[in-house]
GROMACS .gro file of C-alpha atoms in nm:
model
  379
    1MET     CA    1  -2.534  -2.079   0.779
    2ILE     CA    2  -2.299  -1.899   0.517
    3ASP     CA    3  -2.455  -1.923   0.158
    4ARG     CA    4  -2.246  -2.167  -0.041
    5ARG     CA    5  -2.195  -1.887  -0.333
    6ILE     CA    6  -1.976  -1.721  -0.072
    7LEU     CA    7  -1.747  -1.953  -0.034
    8SER     CA    8  -1.739  -2.065  -0.399
    9HIS     CA    9  -1.656  -1.719  -0.497
   10PHE     CA   10  -1.413  -1.675  -0.218
   11ASP     CA   11  -1.068  -1.661  -0.332
   12TYR     CA   12  -0.835  -1.893  -0.129
   13ILE     CA   13  -0.501  -1.839  -0.379
   14LEU     CA   14  -0.485  -1.514  -0.265
   15VAL     CA   15  -0.509  -1.597   0.151
   16LEU     CA   16  -0.220  -1.916   0.005
   17LEU     CA   17  -0.011  -1.648  -0.116
   18VAL     CA   18  -0.031  -1.431   0.200
   19LEU     CA   19   0.012  -1.602   0.449
   20PRO     CA   20   0.379  -1.714   0.389
   21LEU     CA   21   0.441  -1.315   0.437
   22VAL     CA   22   0.293  -1.277   0.744
   23GLY     CA   23   0.444  -1.599   0.917
   24LEU     CA   24   0.790  -1.432   0.819
   25SER     CA   25   0.683  -1.134   0.949
   26LEU     CA   26   0.667  -1.298   1.259
   27PHE     CA   27   0.978  -1.516   1.227
   28LEU     CA   28   1.197  -1.179   1.151
   29VAL     CA   29   1.032  -0.967   1.412
   30TYR     CA   30   1.036  -1.222   1.686
   31GLU     CA   31   1.471  -1.253   1.646
   32LEU     CA   32   1.504  -0.893   1.634
   33ASP     CA   33   1.282  -0.814   1.957
   34PRO     CA   34   1.048  -1.053   2.141
   35VAL     CA   35   0.914  -0.749   2.295
   36LEU     CA   36   0.768  -0.606   1.966
   37PHE     CA   37   0.684  -0.980   1.823
   38SER     CA   38   0.427  -0.976   2.103
   39LYS     CA   39   0.286  -0.621   1.996
   40GLN     CA   40   0.243  -0.733   1.666
   41VAL     CA   41   0.065  -1.034   1.759
   42LYS     CA   42  -0.146  -0.826   1.916
   43TYR     CA   43  -0.177  -0.592   1.609
   44MET     CA   44  -0.266  -0.935   1.381
   45ALA     CA   45  -0.542  -1.039   1.665
   46LEU     CA   46  -0.692  -0.697   1.588
   47GLY     CA   47  -0.656  -0.716   1.213
   48CYS     CA   48  -0.846  -1.091   1.182
   49GLY     CA   49  -1.110  -0.929   1.439
   50LEU     CA   50  -1.154  -0.671   1.198
   51MET     CA   51  -1.156  -0.879   0.899
   52VAL     CA   52  -1.424  -1.146   1.008
   53PHE     CA   53  -1.640  -0.803   1.088
   54LEU     CA   54  -1.541  -0.614   0.760
   55PHE     CA   55  -1.594  -0.908   0.552
   56PHE     CA   56  -1.999  -0.872   0.588
   57VAL     CA   57  -2.046  -0.526   0.522
   58PRO     CA   58  -2.180  -0.439   0.165
   59PHE     CA   59  -1.918  -0.162   0.040
   60ARG     CA   60  -2.121  -0.153  -0.279
   61ASN     CA   61  -2.422  -0.015  -0.111
   62LEU     CA   62  -2.260   0.235   0.119
   63ARG     CA   63  -2.190   0.524  -0.116
   64GLY     CA   64  -2.310   0.783   0.130
   65VAL     CA   65  -2.131   0.590   0.405
   66ILE     CA   66  -1.778   0.609   0.215
   67ILE     CA   67  -1.830   0.976   0.133
   68GLY     CA   68  -1.851   0.998   0.518
   69ILE     CA   69  -1.564   0.818   0.562
   70TYR     CA   70  -1.340   1.023   0.317
   71MET     CA   71  -1.445   1.360   0.510
   72ALA     CA   72  -1.358   1.190   0.850
   73CYS     CA   73  -0.972   1.094   0.699
   74LEU     CA   74  -0.968   1.480   0.606
   75VAL     CA   75  -1.071   1.587   0.965
   76LEU     CA   76  -0.837   1.367   1.105
   77LEU     CA   77  -0.589   1.497   0.824
   78ILE     CA   78  -0.601   1.851   0.954
   79LEU     CA   79  -0.630   1.758   1.335
   80VAL     CA   80  -0.239   1.581   1.286
   81HIS     CA   81  -0.138   1.912   1.223
   82PHE     CA   82  -0.305   2.040   1.584
   83ILE     CA   83  -0.277   1.752   1.843
   84GLY     CA   84  -0.080   1.476   1.633
   85THR     CA   85   0.183   1.283   1.821
   86GLN     CA   86   0.531   1.372   1.641
   87LYS     CA   87   0.791   1.072   1.572
   88LEU     CA   88   1.109   1.101   1.439
   89GLY     CA   89   1.009   1.483   1.322
   90ALA     CA   90   0.686   1.404   1.135
   91GLN     CA   91   0.377   1.455   1.314
   92ARG     CA   92   0.177   1.193   1.174
   93TRP     CA   93  -0.005   0.969   1.418
   94VAL     CA   94  -0.282   1.053   1.644
   95ASP     CA   95  -0.294   0.943   2.015
   96ILE     CA   96  -0.636   0.680   2.106
   97PRO     CA   97  -0.759   0.861   2.455
   98PHE     CA   98  -0.722   0.658   2.722
   99THR     CA   99  -0.507   0.364   2.553
  100HIS     CA  100  -0.161   0.312   2.428
  101PHE     CA  101  -0.217   0.284   2.092
  102SER     CA  102  -0.196   0.561   1.796
  103ILE     CA  103  -0.356   0.605   1.462
  104GLN     CA  104  -0.207   0.720   1.142
  105PRO     CA  105  -0.466   0.853   0.963
  106SER     CA  106  -0.275   0.888   0.595
  107GLU     CA  107  -0.270   0.474   0.593
  108ILE     CA  108  -0.696   0.487   0.696
  109MET     CA  109  -0.712   0.771   0.418
  110LYS     CA  110  -0.550   0.498   0.150
  111ILE     CA  111  -0.822   0.302   0.208
  112ALA     CA  112  -1.141   0.596   0.179
  113LEU     CA  113  -0.999   0.701  -0.100
  114MET     CA  114  -1.011   0.352  -0.244
  115LEU     CA  115  -1.350   0.306  -0.218
  116LEU     CA  116  -1.392   0.661  -0.293
  117LEU     CA  117  -1.277   0.628  -0.619
  118ALA     CA  118  -1.507   0.278  -0.698
  119SER     CA  119  -1.825   0.394  -0.534
  120TYR     CA  120  -1.763   0.746  -0.831
  121ILE     CA  121  -1.616   0.522  -1.104
  122THR     CA  122  -1.895   0.293  -1.048
  123LEU     CA  123  -2.142   0.583  -1.069
  124ASN     CA  124  -1.991   0.716  -1.347
  125PRO     CA  125  -1.811   0.443  -1.580
  126PRO     CA  126  -1.575   0.571  -1.871
  127PRO     CA  127  -1.694   0.641  -2.184
  128LYS     CA  128  -1.510   0.460  -2.469
  129GLY     CA  129  -1.226   0.709  -2.555
  130GLY     CA  130  -1.126   0.711  -2.132
  131TYR     CA  131  -1.229   0.991  -1.917
  132GLY     CA  132  -1.244   1.338  -2.062
  133ILE     CA  133  -1.099   1.668  -1.882
  134LYS     CA  134  -1.460   1.725  -1.647
  135GLU     CA  135  -1.430   1.354  -1.469
  136PHE     CA  136  -1.071   1.363  -1.489
  137CYS     CA  137  -1.078   1.705  -1.300
  138ILE     CA  138  -1.387   1.607  -1.082
  139ILE     CA  139  -1.146   1.219  -0.934
  140SER     CA  140  -0.834   1.418  -0.966
  141SER     CA  141  -0.933   1.624  -0.689
  142PHE     CA  142  -1.042   1.295  -0.470
  143ILE     CA  143  -0.658   1.232  -0.455
  144LEU     CA  144  -0.518   1.577  -0.486
  145VAL     CA  145  -0.654   1.683  -0.179
  146PRO     CA  146  -0.556   1.407   0.088
  147PHE     CA  147  -0.212   1.407  -0.090
  148LEU     CA  148  -0.138   1.809  -0.059
  149ILE     CA  149  -0.277   1.775   0.367
  150ILE     CA  150  -0.043   1.410   0.394
  151LEU     CA  151   0.278   1.674   0.199
  152LYS     CA  152   0.261   1.931   0.487
  153GLU     CA  153   0.250   1.677   0.780
  154PRO     CA  154   0.515   1.651   0.678
  155ASP     CA  155   0.530   1.221   0.510
  156LEU     CA  156   0.646   1.242   0.158
  157GLY     CA  157   0.659   0.904   0.142
  158THR     CA  158   0.261   0.815   0.218
  159ALA     CA  159   0.177   1.134   0.004
  160MET     CA  160   0.375   1.027  -0.300
  161ILE     CA  161   0.212   0.688  -0.267
  162ILE     CA  162  -0.178   0.786  -0.258
  163LEU     CA  163  -0.078   1.013  -0.555
  164LEU     CA  164   0.079   0.718  -0.788
  165THR     CA  165  -0.162   0.534  -0.635
  166GLY     CA  166  -0.469   0.722  -0.747
  167PHE     CA  167  -0.359   0.838  -1.115
  168GLY     CA  168  -0.251   0.465  -1.153
  169THR     CA  169  -0.577   0.333  -1.056
  170LEU     CA  170  -0.710   0.613  -1.333
  171PHE     CA  171  -0.511   0.505  -1.599
  172LEU     CA  172  -0.586   0.161  -1.601
  173VAL     CA  173  -0.988   0.226  -1.546
  174GLY     CA  174  -0.932   0.475  -1.867
  175VAL     CA  175  -0.822   0.834  -1.958
  176ASN     CA  176  -0.816   0.982  -2.265
  177LYS     CA  177  -0.434   0.945  -2.359
  178LYS     CA  178  -0.408   1.290  -2.486
  179ILE     CA  179  -0.484   1.421  -2.119
  180TRP     CA  180  -0.200   1.215  -1.987
  181ILE     CA  181   0.074   1.316  -2.297
  182THR     CA  182  -0.055   1.726  -2.143
  183LEU     CA  183  -0.033   1.601  -1.802
  184GLY     CA  184   0.322   1.452  -1.849
  185LEU     CA  185   0.453   1.747  -2.052
  186LEU     CA  186   0.318   1.977  -1.713
  187ILE     CA  187   0.524   1.766  -1.486
  188ALA     CA  188   0.828   1.785  -1.663
  189PHE     CA  189   0.831   2.149  -1.676
  190LEU     CA  190   0.682   2.255  -1.304
  191ALA     CA  191   0.888   1.974  -1.083
  192PRO     CA  192   1.176   2.202  -1.110
  193VAL     CA  193   1.003   2.477  -0.990
  194ALA     CA  194   0.845   2.310  -0.758
  195TYR     CA  195   1.159   2.239  -0.567
  196VAL     CA  196   1.280   2.568  -0.588
  197VAL     CA  197   0.951   2.750  -0.448
  198ASP     CA  198   1.018   2.447  -0.187
  199PRO     CA  199   0.726   2.277  -0.159
  200LEU     CA  200   0.953   2.026   0.060
  201LYS     CA  201   1.129   2.016   0.433
  202ASP     CA  202   1.489   2.093   0.448
  203TYR     CA  203   1.559   1.706   0.567
  204GLN     CA  204   1.376   1.585   0.269
  205LYS     CA  205   1.575   1.766   0.013
  206ARG     CA  206   1.850   1.656   0.166
  207ARG     CA  207   1.755   1.312   0.144
  208ILE     CA  208   1.730   1.394  -0.247
  209MET     CA  209   2.038   1.583  -0.263
  210ASP     CA  210   2.225   1.304  -0.091
  211PHE     CA  211   2.076   1.019  -0.357
  212VAL     CA  212   2.134   1.239  -0.641
  213SER     CA  213   2.524   1.329  -0.505
  214ASP     CA  214   2.577   0.929  -0.437
  215LYS     CA  215   2.638   1.035  -0.052
  216SER     CA  216   2.443   0.678   0.107
  217PRO     CA  217   2.289   0.776   0.443
  218TYR     CA  218   2.443   0.552   0.751
  219GLN     CA  219   2.138   0.338   0.761
  220VAL     CA  220   2.174   0.244   0.369
  221ASN     CA  221   2.537   0.178   0.404
  222GLN     CA  222   2.482  -0.064   0.701
  223ALA     CA  223   2.213  -0.219   0.475
  224LEU     CA  224   2.421  -0.293   0.162
  225ILE     CA  225   2.675  -0.456   0.396
  226ALA     CA  226   2.430  -0.651   0.548
  227ILE     CA  227   2.314  -0.749   0.210
  228GLY     CA  228   2.651  -0.784   0.049
  229ALA     CA  229   2.786  -1.042   0.314
  230SER     CA  230   2.489  -1.243   0.303
  231GLY     CA  231   2.588  -1.435   0.026
  232ALA     CA  232   2.328  -1.672  -0.197
  233PHE     CA  233   2.134  -1.850   0.105
  234GLY     CA  234   2.200  -1.642   0.429
  235LYS     CA  235   2.361  -1.665   0.768
  236SER     CA  236   2.237  -1.795   1.039
  237LYS     CA  237   2.081  -1.542   1.332
  238GLU     CA  238   2.389  -1.563   1.542
  239GLU     CA  239   2.633  -1.434   1.282
  240SER     CA  240   2.375  -1.183   1.147
  241THR     CA  241   2.599  -0.931   1.337
  242GLN     CA  242   2.446  -0.647   1.157
  243SER     CA  243   2.110  -0.644   1.276
  244GLN     CA  244   2.165  -0.847   1.557
  245LEU     CA  245   2.430  -0.594   1.678
  246LYS     CA  246   2.243  -0.314   1.633
  247PHE     CA  247   2.486  -0.160   1.350
  248LEU     CA  248   2.143  -0.170   1.105
  249PRO     CA  249   1.884   0.097   1.207
  250TYR     CA  250   1.547   0.039   1.205
  251ALA     CA  251   1.599  -0.377   1.069
  252ASN     CA  252   1.223  -0.464   1.231
  253THR     CA  253   1.055  -0.192   1.039
  254ASP     CA  254   1.168   0.003   0.726
  255PHE     CA  255   1.505  -0.178   0.633
  256ILE     CA  256   1.345  -0.540   0.764
  257PHE     CA  257   1.450  -0.628   0.392
  258ALA     CA  258   1.816  -0.600   0.485
  259TYR     CA  259   1.763  -0.803   0.737
  260PHE     CA  260   1.558  -1.071   0.546
  261MET     CA  261   1.856  -1.060   0.300
  262GLU     CA  262   2.136  -1.141   0.619
  263ARG     CA  263   1.901  -1.443   0.697
  264PHE     CA  264   1.840  -1.603   0.341
  265GLY     CA  265   2.067  -1.470   0.135
  266MET     CA  266   2.050  -1.403  -0.255
  267PHE     CA  267   1.806  -1.645  -0.328
  268GLY     CA  268   1.564  -1.567  -0.071
  269ALA     CA  269   1.496  -1.252  -0.174
  270ILE     CA  270   1.437  -1.346  -0.521
  271GLY     CA  271   1.187  -1.600  -0.427
  272LEU     CA  272   1.046  -1.333  -0.182
  273LEU     CA  273   0.985  -1.081  -0.521
  274ILE     CA  274   0.865  -1.366  -0.720
  275LEU     CA  275   0.588  -1.393  -0.436
  276PHE     CA  276   0.522  -1.022  -0.442
  277PHE     CA  277   0.514  -1.030  -0.782
  278LEU     CA  278   0.251  -1.342  -0.809
  279ILE     CA  279   0.022  -1.130  -0.536
  280ILE     CA  280   0.055  -0.814  -0.783
  281VAL     CA  281  -0.089  -1.060  -1.097
  282HIS     CA  282  -0.297  -1.251  -0.910
  283ILE     CA  283  -0.491  -0.977  -0.798
  284LEU     CA  284  -0.503  -0.769  -1.101
  285SER     CA  285  -0.577  -1.094  -1.312
  286LEU     CA  286  -0.947  -1.103  -1.079
  287GLY     CA  287  -1.022  -0.703  -1.186
  288PHE     CA  288  -0.961  -0.793  -1.503
  289ALA     CA  289  -1.169  -1.149  -1.569
  290TYR     CA  290  -1.478  -0.892  -1.449
  291GLY     CA  291  -1.405  -0.596  -1.702
  292GLN     CA  292  -1.765  -0.433  -1.650
  293ASP     CA  293  -1.747  -0.434  -1.304
  294TYR     CA  294  -1.583  -0.158  -1.211
  295PHE     CA  295  -1.601  -0.150  -0.836
  296LEU     CA  296  -1.388  -0.444  -0.851
  297GLN     CA  297  -1.176  -0.337  -1.133
  298VAL     CA  298  -1.106  -0.021  -0.900
  299ILE     CA  299  -1.010  -0.192  -0.606
  300THR     CA  300  -0.823  -0.450  -0.714
  301SER     CA  301  -0.604  -0.211  -0.934
  302TYR     CA  302  -0.551   0.031  -0.661
  303ILE     CA  303  -0.455  -0.283  -0.401
  304ALA     CA  304  -0.185  -0.389  -0.709
  305ILE     CA  305  -0.047  -0.066  -0.755
  306LEU     CA  306  -0.063  -0.006  -0.398
  307ILE     CA  307   0.151  -0.347  -0.331
  308PHE     CA  308   0.407  -0.268  -0.635
  309LEU     CA  309   0.500   0.096  -0.496
  310TYR     CA  310   0.546  -0.023  -0.140
  311VAL     CA  311   0.741  -0.317  -0.275
  312GLY     CA  312   0.925  -0.146  -0.568
  313ILE     CA  313   1.003   0.137  -0.298
  314ASN     CA  314   1.111   0.025   0.011
  315VAL     CA  315   1.379  -0.254  -0.202
  316CYS     CA  316   1.535   0.052  -0.352
  317MET     CA  317   1.563   0.277  -0.060
  318VAL     CA  318   1.745  -0.021   0.086
  319ILE     CA  319   1.982  -0.124  -0.127
  320GLY     CA  320   2.031   0.240  -0.240
  321LEU     CA  321   1.782   0.295  -0.527
  322ALA     CA  322   1.599   0.547  -0.390
  323PRO     CA  323   1.585   0.800  -0.112
  324VAL     CA  324   1.508   0.704   0.223
  325VAL     CA  325   1.142   0.766   0.288
  326GLY     CA  326   0.909   0.568   0.581
  327VAL     CA  327   0.784   0.345   0.361
  328PRO     CA  328   0.750  -0.051   0.533
  329LEU     CA  329   0.775  -0.371   0.339
  330PRO     CA  330   0.410  -0.465   0.286
  331LEU     CA  331   0.260  -0.745   0.569
  332MET     CA  332   0.676  -0.810   0.696
  333SER     CA  333   0.786  -0.475   0.861
  334TYR     CA  334   0.675  -0.437   1.200
  335GLY     CA  335   0.421  -0.184   1.269
  336GLY     CA  336   0.027  -0.210   1.358
  337THR     CA  337  -0.101   0.076   1.176
  338SER     CA  338   0.076  -0.087   0.826
  339PHE     CA  339  -0.019  -0.393   0.870
  340VAL     CA  340  -0.375  -0.366   1.042
  341THR     CA  341  -0.428  -0.111   0.654
  342PHE     CA  342  -0.332  -0.438   0.434
  343LEU     CA  343  -0.548  -0.661   0.588
  344THR     CA  344  -0.875  -0.436   0.542
  345LEU     CA  345  -0.766  -0.389   0.181
  346PHE     CA  346  -0.727  -0.777   0.121
  347THR     CA  347  -1.056  -0.827   0.332
  348ILE     CA  348  -1.256  -0.565   0.149
  349LEU     CA  349  -1.107  -0.740  -0.215
  350GLU     CA  350  -1.213  -1.055  -0.095
  351ASN     CA  351  -1.578  -0.880   0.028
  352VAL     CA  352  -1.644  -0.817  -0.343
  353LEU     CA  353  -1.537  -1.099  -0.491
  354ALA     CA  354  -1.714  -1.323  -0.245
  355PHE     CA  355  -2.014  -1.162  -0.299
  356ARG     CA  356  -2.075  -1.073  -0.637
  357PHE     CA  357  -2.312  -1.285  -0.733
  358VAL     CA  358  -2.581  -1.057  -0.554
  359PHE     CA  359  -2.512  -0.790  -0.822
  360GLU     CA  360  -2.613  -0.830  -1.219
  361TYR     CA  361  -2.314  -0.803  -1.491
  362ASN     CA  362  -2.274  -0.854  -1.796
  363ALA     CA  363  -2.092  -1.222  -1.714
  364GLY     CA  364  -2.159  -1.236  -2.123
  365THR     CA  365  -1.872  -0.976  -2.199
  366LYS     CA  366  -1.530  -1.113  -2.323
  367PRO     CA  367  -1.259  -1.009  -2.179
  368GLY     CA  368  -0.954  -0.798  -2.389
  369PRO     CA  369  -0.624  -0.903  -2.511
  370LEU     CA  370  -0.408  -0.731  -2.149
  371ALA     CA  371  -0.751  -0.888  -1.932
  372GLN     CA  372  -0.693  -1.261  -2.149
  373LEU     CA  373  -0.313  -1.205  -2.083
  374VAL     CA  374  -0.310  -1.092  -1.681
  375ARG     CA  375  -0.564  -1.331  -1.621
  376ALA     CA  376  -0.341  -1.641  -1.778
  377LEU     CA  377  -0.074  -1.489  -1.582
  378GLY     CA  378  -0.266  -1.522  -1.214
  379SER     CA  379  -0.362  -1.867  -1.328
   0.00000   0.00000   0.00000
């Protein structure tokens, strides 16, 4: 029998917000390629099976296991450079022996990093004025090591997302403001130097230069044609010529937002962005509602920032406001690793929420003004 307290703490609102995205993904992928649709269904089935298992894992008590998972992910990231599979000019995947599947270790690292940050910050909560330089450097090393390894794959998009998500979580948890000011000045000074020293690949530099010079790549031009011709309410499948006639590359993966707009128009895009906004605000509200539970606060901050970055970068990339990088639209773009990653993140969040009655919290602490505002928006 399932403890009633688990059901009472389970967040049903998050499920109701996520299900429309999954349904839209299946609908759009099926219209574009029925073969890929069948593969996506298999990925979803795998993700659902993994969810059932992970929901009952006591993540709060697995500090040693979490460190082991993080270290194993670092090893996999290093192995990518030696035995990785190369696709689209980048070596990011590792084939699973005796199967037709491959995994992307950088996606698994997002989960491992989140759990490591949550575990460490729970054991070492920030003082009143925020973390000092010592603790900041320790936690920063957890973020910077995978960032540098992934950057060398090369996978600039994923590397930057891990960097921004990790430090964004630290910002919400609490770091002394003097550290942020100093860090901002260092970045402003070193960014031009880093570009000249050549940490990026030639094609990455070319993408940045094309963006700065307002020279849009082919796929962005085709995406803009699809978006511009969609109108207020979109077109039927037969009239969506950019995608159906294969003018738009990667319509089922990184550029699925362009196909979504071609089908559902401007009002459909507004509705989709509002749905993502509600998911982000709702997840943030869960963390701020229990300010003394640092494990939950890190989990919610990390996932909310991650979704915000994915959606923001993907949409801006599609409409030509950001360089083209391999960042899919969460839960909508075709792809097994990314889809399973987000299902896993949501499952961990539900686990931490549903089983929080097992742990002792300072429930009498009143949330601050920001927490009250975010909580009100989420409800």
